Tab-separated table of C-alpha atoms in Angstrom:
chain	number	residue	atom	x	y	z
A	117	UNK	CA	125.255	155.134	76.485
A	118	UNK	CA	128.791	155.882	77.175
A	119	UNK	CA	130.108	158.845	79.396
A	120	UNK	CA	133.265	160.408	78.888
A	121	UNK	CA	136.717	159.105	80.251
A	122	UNK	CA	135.977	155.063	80.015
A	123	UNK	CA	138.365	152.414	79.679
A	124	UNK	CA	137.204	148.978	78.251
A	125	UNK	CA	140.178	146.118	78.442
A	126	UNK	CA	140.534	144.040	75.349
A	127	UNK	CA	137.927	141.575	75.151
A	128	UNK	CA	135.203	143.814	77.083
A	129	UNK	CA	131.532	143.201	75.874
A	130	UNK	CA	128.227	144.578	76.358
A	131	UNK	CA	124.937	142.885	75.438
A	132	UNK	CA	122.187	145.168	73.774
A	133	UNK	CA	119.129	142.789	73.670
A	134	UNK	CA	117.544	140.075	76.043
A	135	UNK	CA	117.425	136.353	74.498
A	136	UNK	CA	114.292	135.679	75.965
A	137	UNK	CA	112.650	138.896	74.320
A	138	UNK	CA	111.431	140.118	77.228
A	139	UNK	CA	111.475	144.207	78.169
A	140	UNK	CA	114.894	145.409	79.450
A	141	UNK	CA	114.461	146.816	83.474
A	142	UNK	CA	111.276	148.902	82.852
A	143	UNK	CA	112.088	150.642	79.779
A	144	UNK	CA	109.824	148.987	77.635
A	145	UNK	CA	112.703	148.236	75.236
A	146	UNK	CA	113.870	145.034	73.975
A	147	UNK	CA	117.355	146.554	73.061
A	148	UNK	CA	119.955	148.669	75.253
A	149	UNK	CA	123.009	148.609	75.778
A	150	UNK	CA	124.971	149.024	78.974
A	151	UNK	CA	125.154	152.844	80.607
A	152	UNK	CA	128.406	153.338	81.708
A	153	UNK	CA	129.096	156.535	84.125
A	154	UNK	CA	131.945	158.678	83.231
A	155	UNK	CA	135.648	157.669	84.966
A	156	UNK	CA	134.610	153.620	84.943
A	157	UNK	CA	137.227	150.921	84.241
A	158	UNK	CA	135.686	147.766	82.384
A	159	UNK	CA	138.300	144.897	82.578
A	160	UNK	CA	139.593	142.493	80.263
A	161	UNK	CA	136.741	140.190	79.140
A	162	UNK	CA	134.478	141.496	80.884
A	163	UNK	CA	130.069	141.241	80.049
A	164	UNK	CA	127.674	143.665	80.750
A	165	UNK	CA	124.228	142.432	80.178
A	166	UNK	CA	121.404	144.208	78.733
A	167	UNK	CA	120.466	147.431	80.318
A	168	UNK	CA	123.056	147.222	83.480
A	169	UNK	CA	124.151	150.657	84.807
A	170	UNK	CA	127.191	151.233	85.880
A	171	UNK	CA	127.712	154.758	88.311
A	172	UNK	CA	130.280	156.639	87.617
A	173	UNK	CA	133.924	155.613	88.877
A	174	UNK	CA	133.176	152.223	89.312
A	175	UNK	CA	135.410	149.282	88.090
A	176	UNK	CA	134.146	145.772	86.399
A	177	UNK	CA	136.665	143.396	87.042
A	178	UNK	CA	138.169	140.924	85.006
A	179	UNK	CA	136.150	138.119	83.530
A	180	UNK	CA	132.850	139.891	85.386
A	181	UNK	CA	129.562	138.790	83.868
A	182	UNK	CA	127.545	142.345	85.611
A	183	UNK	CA	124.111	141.679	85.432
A	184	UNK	CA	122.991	144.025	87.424
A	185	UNK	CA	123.306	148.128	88.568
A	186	UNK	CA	126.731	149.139	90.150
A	187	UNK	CA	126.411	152.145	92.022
A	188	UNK	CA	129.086	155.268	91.876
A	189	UNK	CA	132.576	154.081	93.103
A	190	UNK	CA	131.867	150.586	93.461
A	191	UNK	CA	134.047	147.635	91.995
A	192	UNK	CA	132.901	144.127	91.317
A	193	UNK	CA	134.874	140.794	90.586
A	194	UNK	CA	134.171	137.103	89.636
A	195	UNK	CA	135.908	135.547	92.752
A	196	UNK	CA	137.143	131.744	91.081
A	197	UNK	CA	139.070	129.360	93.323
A	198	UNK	CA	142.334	129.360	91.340
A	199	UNK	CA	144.451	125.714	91.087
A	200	UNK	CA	147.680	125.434	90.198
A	201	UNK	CA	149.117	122.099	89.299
A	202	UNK	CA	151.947	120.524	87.443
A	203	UNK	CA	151.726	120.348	83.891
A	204	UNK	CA	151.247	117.282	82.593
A	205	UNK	CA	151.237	118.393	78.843
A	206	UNK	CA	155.443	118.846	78.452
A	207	UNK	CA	156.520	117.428	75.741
């Protein structure tokens, strides 16, 4: 369920049913999409997982796997050390 003014960055997914087959967050169902709140951002490569609701001008970061509820106007991100090193692949 999709509210109005949403922005999903290239790559952007969202799961609609649970591997294991159980019932998605009391619904009963084994299918459902995310519920995204009108004004989000979803960012590049981003997963929602089965179910997750996300309030209304909230942001997914990057990369996010969001496996669970995100309340209006909140933002998560997948915090990875990042390494930079020499390349060793020049040819």
């Amino acid at each position: 369920m999709l509210e109005s003014d949403i922005s999903f960055g290239a790559g952007a997914l969202t799961a609609n049913f649970r591997l294991d087959q159980q019932p998605i967050k009391d619904t009963g169902r084994t299918k459902l999409g995310a519920i995204i709140g009108s004004g989000s951002r979803i960012g590049v490569n981003a997963s929602l997982m089965p179910g997750v609701k996300i309030g209304a001008q909230s942001f997914v970061g990057p990369g996010a796997v969001l496996s669970q509820d995100l309340a209006d106007h909140q933002a998560c991100f997948t915090q990875l050390p990042l390494k930079i090193t020499r390349n060793e692949f020049e040819g």
